[in-house]
Amino acid sequence: MIKDYKKTAIIAGEREVSYAEMLEKIVDYAKRMGVKAGEKTIIFSENREEWVYAFFSVWYSGGIAVPADATSTVEDLRYIINDCRPESVWTSSSRHDIVMEAMEGTGVTPKVLILDNQAINDNVDGGISANQAISSNIDGGVSAILSPWQGKTSMSGTETAVIIYTSGTTGSPKGVMLSYDNLAANMAGVSEEVPILTDKRRVLVLLPVHHILPLMGTIIIPIIKGGGIAICPTMTGPDIMQTLCRGKIGVMIGVPRLWQTLYTGIKKKIDASFVTRTLFNICKAIDSPALSRTVFASIRKKMGGHLDYCVSGGAALDKEIGEGLRTLGLEVLEGYGMTETAPIISFTRPGDIIPGCVGLPLPSVECKIIDPATGNTILPTMGSAVGGFEGELCAKGPNVMQGYYNRPEETAAVIDNNGFVHTGDLARFDEKGRVIITGRLKEIIVLSNGKNVQPNEIEFKLEKYDKMVKEAAVTQDGDMLCAIIVPQEQLAQSLSDEEIEEKLKREVVEPYNLTVENYKKIMRIRVYRGDLPRTKLDKLKRFHLKDILKNNAPTAQKKADANEPKFKEYVILKQYIETEKKLDVHATDHIETDLAFDSLDKVGLQGFIEQTFGTKIDAESMASFKNIQAMAEYISTSHTRMEVEHVDWNKVLNQSSETLRLPHAAFTYVMTVKLFKAFFRLYNRLSIKGTENIPTKGPFIMAPNHQSYMDGPLVMAGVPTDILRDCYFYVTEEHVNNGLLRTLANNHNIILMERRNLKNSIMKMAQVLKQGKNIVIFPEGSRSHTGKTIAFKKTFAILAKELGVPVLPVRISGAYDALPRGRHYITPNKITLEYLPVVNADSSKEYTAIAEEIRRIIEAPL
């Protein structure tokens, strides 16, 4: 409770403003403005102490505050003026001309007032002094600070307090109407129910306060609750550190990029010394906040010595950054929400911080997960079941907005009939009901193979190469992932676009590609000289990325045709790749980052080079060539012949493979299959159909759709015992990632798909089939995200066609519902397994046509 009005409310540079002075200025600003109840006032200014007076003066008068981005262009501001039709505008002298120009042609002529340090009248507003204007119970919440005004404005908690224009990451901004009750729900959650923003902690004002997060977290709550604020003049490191110390800041609110920059800077200094590096690793292993605060006490001291909480919001904080700051003794509370929820939906509680998790919902908020495709609730209400279900997060509570200003249809599209706001974010709950955000529906890149890619995950990894990468954005270019990379200034000044692109391919993209699954590999890059389009809270405006791609052609394509090499080896190699990949090839193209060669493509190219030139290049070594021209030059110096042929998969598959070691079936193999079959029969009411279609003699390839982790033992449930031992599985090596699993795989007929030596893997399968045994291949390559089939890869079709082996399609139904992605336990959903009639590969068809034929057969009833 604030009883001493001499207490500092605002620190701005060298100035310290008491609560008494602040309240006098609020009353004075209200008198100068002359706004009536319900009228709208735009506040268009950079962060400064006068912004605070202007904002609260609007509330004092019973008006609606409309904060606007101080860096808005004339057109941006004109849009807001046209949309909300304000009666007045508060602006700084430096922004005055923009306001006047923006008003032109709108038909709106609001009263324009300049923020300044005008002297305060001793007796304003009919003799109301500051102490009379504001009750002494100032820390009682929004209602308390407004209570003396209600008599003159007839405001209530359900009336609109602010209109916040969204940042427009996906299109035109919309005015979000938030009531006093919406704001009060957030205030109660972080100051009373969980005492973070209290009268004991001053808050740093750093982010632009026209956004709801900094407006609530760094202006409204700390002022009303009595903690006070300190305004940082700029976002530069020295100003931040100076304000942290001068203001004795207890809470600092920032966006993920700020925390990433802070952590990266500190970590570099730590890594420079063996002692500090060792201490960091010890603290990370022990994971004790108390120990970390003691060991790295000097860091907190340099930040003023009073910093209790770092708060991250606006976007997801990378797990590595959260864990790193925790190891340094800095407790990072991560909040999650949206402008439409004023803004908090959930946040991590002190003492319950799990990096990568955004904590429990506000006590007054109900959350649920729905299936984005159907809209059906996956998890009825938060906490009613343990985690594992993934879908769109929806929230309901007193924090949910009144709606979008003058946009009832768009409001209805976001808030359903039951009052739940649809966030557009993918999430799941953990076993304690904490929210874990797994992606953004609108930002997810869906590739043709059905793989879903979260671009921000890749962007963070690329930006870790910070000696060369200033910032990065990942988008879809055709059916490939493309990285738009802004190079560091030193790199940009010293090299041409072509040289930068080449350096980024070698030293950033290729090292990154070696660490991720194939579908997350960057196959193309663009060098971009400029800042990526972002909101003021540092979110990428992804809808602008397509324009950047359109206006920034790949460096390789900028080269004149006259520079194209003419020597035969290059021409032959280029023609082959263009025929196989069905795209234009340039001399400077890289086999992966430009041409998107996967493992099978490389094996095909390997075979072509051997057959055509007599030159051996291992598939796993192809990426080491600088570009196609370099590969052709190597061939020109080492070839023994030049006879153009297409890849002869028959020849590849019939090469001698006697030296290749095959796995075998241990005595536990058949027993394990039978145990799983019994389990599925009892628990999932497994129904098995079409066993008469299983060949009893000769080799065959079993090709099932892939719905869950249990599909391996599931597809064997109907196979006769005398055939079981002759059935081999083809499994990606990512699923067998340690010594124990590899031993189990070797004893249970599992052939690993070795990405670095795919040719050997294929030859092993060919050897199994030539021995009269069988192969089980999941043509999709990975589990379904929706239960529906995705594109089939052609490996099984190559084997079937070239070795004359029939394909046994297998349809799995219900396994996705029993064990979808993200869930860690099996539910008793009914599962059906159906062996369909065998298909003999038509020798006149292409491999992709055979693969698609099998896919159509399987998915018909699905």
mmCIF file with all atom_site columns, N, CA and C in Angstrom, residues 42 76-86 89 99 102-103 106 108 110:
data_model
loop_
_atom_site.group_PDB
_atom_site.id
_atom_site.type_symbol
_atom_site.label_atom_id
_atom_site.label_alt_id
_atom_site.label_comp_id
_atom_site.label_asym_id
_atom_site.label_entity_id
_atom_site.label_seq_id
_atom_site.pdbx_PDB_ins_code
_atom_site.Cartn_x
_atom_site.Cartn_y
_atom_site.Cartn_z
_atom_site.occupancy
_atom_site.B_iso_or_equiv
_atom_site.pdbx_formal_charge
_atom_site.auth_seq_id
_atom_site.auth_comp_id
_atom_site.auth_asym_id
_atom_site.auth_atom_id
_atom_site.pdbx_PDB_model_num
ATOM 1  N N  . ILE A 1 42  ? -5.168  8.898  -29.374 1.00 0.00 ? 42  ILE A N  1
ATOM 2  C CA . ILE A 1 42  ? -3.947  8.225  -29.811 1.00 0.00 ? 42  ILE A CA 1
ATOM 3  C C  . ILE A 1 42  ? -2.754  8.821  -29.062 1.00 0.00 ? 42  ILE A C  1
ATOM 4  N N  . ASP A 1 76  ? 1.240   4.195  -42.032 1.00 0.00 ? 76  ASP A N  1
ATOM 5  C CA . ASP A 1 76  ? 0.866   3.353  -40.883 1.00 0.00 ? 76  ASP A CA 1
ATOM 6  C C  . ASP A 1 76  ? -0.043  4.116  -39.934 1.00 0.00 ? 76  ASP A C  1
ATOM 7  N N  . LEU A 1 77  ? 0.335   5.345  -39.619 1.00 0.00 ? 77  LEU A N  1
ATOM 8  C CA . LEU A 1 77  ? -0.456  6.139  -38.682 1.00 0.00 ? 77  LEU A CA 1
ATOM 9  C C  . LEU A 1 77  ? -1.786  6.536  -39.300 1.00 0.00 ? 77  LEU A C  1
ATOM 10 N N  . ARG A 1 78  ? -1.782  6.834  -40.597 1.00 0.00 ? 78  ARG A N  1
ATOM 11 C CA . ARG A 1 78  ? -3.032  7.182  -41.274 1.00 0.00 ? 78  ARG A CA 1
ATOM 12 C C  . ARG A 1 78  ? -4.029  6.022  -41.190 1.00 0.00 ? 78  ARG A C  1
ATOM 13 N N  . TYR A 1 79  ? -3.521  4.795  -41.313 1.00 0.00 ? 79  TYR A N  1
ATOM 14 C CA . TYR A 1 79  ? -4.380  3.609  -41.207 1.00 0.00 ? 79  TYR A CA 1
ATOM 15 C C  . TYR A 1 79  ? -5.086  3.591  -39.852 1.00 0.00 ? 79  TYR A C  1
ATOM 16 N N  . ILE A 1 80  ? -4.339  3.839  -38.762 1.00 0.00 ? 80  ILE A N  1
ATOM 17 C CA . ILE A 1 80  ? -4.924  3.803  -37.419 1.00 0.00 ? 80  ILE A CA 1
ATOM 18 C C  . ILE A 1 80  ? -5.916  4.951  -37.243 1.00 0.00 ? 80  ILE A C  1
ATOM 19 N N  . ILE A 1 81  ? -5.560  6.140  -37.723 1.00 0.00 ? 81  ILE A N  1
ATOM 20 C CA . ILE A 1 81  ? -6.469  7.292  -37.605 1.00 0.00 ? 81  ILE A CA 1
ATOM 21 C C  . ILE A 1 81  ? -7.765  7.015  -38.353 1.00 0.00 ? 81  ILE A C  1
ATOM 22 N N  . ASN A 1 82  ? -7.652  6.471  -39.545 1.00 0.00 ? 82  ASN A N  1
ATOM 23 C CA . ASN A 1 82  ? -8.842  6.134  -40.333 1.00 0.00 ? 82  ASN A CA 1
ATOM 24 C C  . ASN A 1 82  ? -9.696  5.087  -39.653 1.00 0.00 ? 82  ASN A C  1
ATOM 25 N N  . ASP A 1 83  ? -9.034  4.125  -38.989 1.00 0.00 ? 83  ASP A N  1
ATOM 26 C CA . ASP A 1 83  ? -9.752  2.996  -38.406 1.00 0.00 ? 83  ASP A CA 1
ATOM 27 C C  . ASP A 1 83  ? -10.463 3.368  -37.120 1.00 0.00 ? 83  ASP A C  1
ATOM 28 N N  . CYS A 1 84  ? -9.791  4.089  -36.213 1.00 0.00 ? 84  CYS A N  1
ATOM 29 C CA . CYS A 1 84  ? -10.404 4.333  -34.898 1.00 0.00 ? 84  CYS A CA 1
ATOM 30 C C  . CYS A 1 84  ? -11.020 5.723  -34.748 1.00 0.00 ? 84  CYS A C  1
ATOM 31 N N  . ARG A 1 85  ? -10.730 6.670  -35.691 1.00 0.00 ? 85  ARG A N  1
ATOM 32 C CA . ARG A 1 85  ? -11.346 8.009  -35.693 1.00 0.00 ? 85  ARG A CA 1
ATOM 33 C C  . ARG A 1 85  ? -11.207 8.691  -34.330 1.00 0.00 ? 85  ARG A C  1
ATOM 34 N N  . PRO A 1 86  ? -9.979  9.015  -33.919 1.00 0.00 ? 86  PRO A N  1
ATOM 35 C CA . PRO A 1 86  ? -9.765  9.577  -32.571 1.00 0.00 ? 86  PRO A CA 1
ATOM 36 C C  . PRO A 1 86  ? -10.241 11.022 -32.451 1.00 0.00 ? 86  PRO A C  1
ATOM 37 N N  . VAL A 1 89  ? -4.978  13.535 -30.136 1.00 0.00 ? 89  VAL A N  1
ATOM 38 C CA . VAL A 1 89  ? -3.702  12.842 -30.302 1.00 0.00 ? 89  VAL A CA 1
ATOM 39 C C  . VAL A 1 89  ? -2.664  13.509 -29.412 1.00 0.00 ? 89  VAL A C  1
ATOM 40 N N  . VAL A 1 99  ? 2.145   13.268 -37.691 1.00 0.00 ? 99  VAL A N  1
ATOM 41 C CA . VAL A 1 99  ? 0.727   13.276 -37.318 1.00 0.00 ? 99  VAL A CA 1
ATOM 42 C C  . VAL A 1 99  ? -0.073  14.163 -38.268 1.00 0.00 ? 99  VAL A C  1
ATOM 43 N N  . ALA A 1 102 ? -0.364  12.578 -41.653 1.00 0.00 ? 102 ALA A N  1
ATOM 44 C CA . ALA A 1 102 ? -1.205  11.376 -41.623 1.00 0.00 ? 102 ALA A CA 1
ATOM 45 C C  . ALA A 1 102 ? -2.684  11.730 -41.575 1.00 0.00 ? 102 ALA A C  1
ATOM 46 N N  . MET A 1 103 ? -3.024  12.862 -40.999 1.00 0.00 ? 103 MET A N  1
ATOM 47 C CA . MET A 1 103 ? -4.432  13.271 -40.898 1.00 0.00 ? 103 MET A CA 1
ATOM 48 C C  . MET A 1 103 ? -5.017  13.687 -42.245 1.00 0.00 ? 103 MET A C  1
ATOM 49 N N  . THR A 1 106 ? -8.115  11.988 -44.363 1.00 0.00 ? 106 THR A N  1
ATOM 50 C CA . THR A 1 106 ? -8.874  11.043 -43.546 1.00 0.00 ? 106 THR A CA 1
ATOM 51 C C  . THR A 1 106 ? -10.257 11.576 -43.183 1.00 0.00 ? 106 THR A C  1
ATOM 52 N N  . VAL A 1 108 ? -10.659 13.271 -40.618 1.00 0.00 ? 108 VAL A N  1
ATOM 53 C CA . VAL A 1 108 ? -10.631 13.308 -39.155 1.00 0.00 ? 108 VAL A CA 1
ATOM 54 C C  . VAL A 1 108 ? -9.723  14.448 -38.726 1.00 0.00 ? 108 VAL A C  1
ATOM 55 N N  . PRO A 1 110 ? -8.609  15.467 -35.254 1.00 0.00 ? 110 PRO A N  1
ATOM 56 C CA . PRO A 1 110 ? -8.493  15.421 -33.795 1.00 0.00 ? 110 PRO A CA 1
ATOM 57 C C  . PRO A 1 110 ? -7.663  16.580 -33.254 1.00 0.00 ? 110 PRO A C  1
#
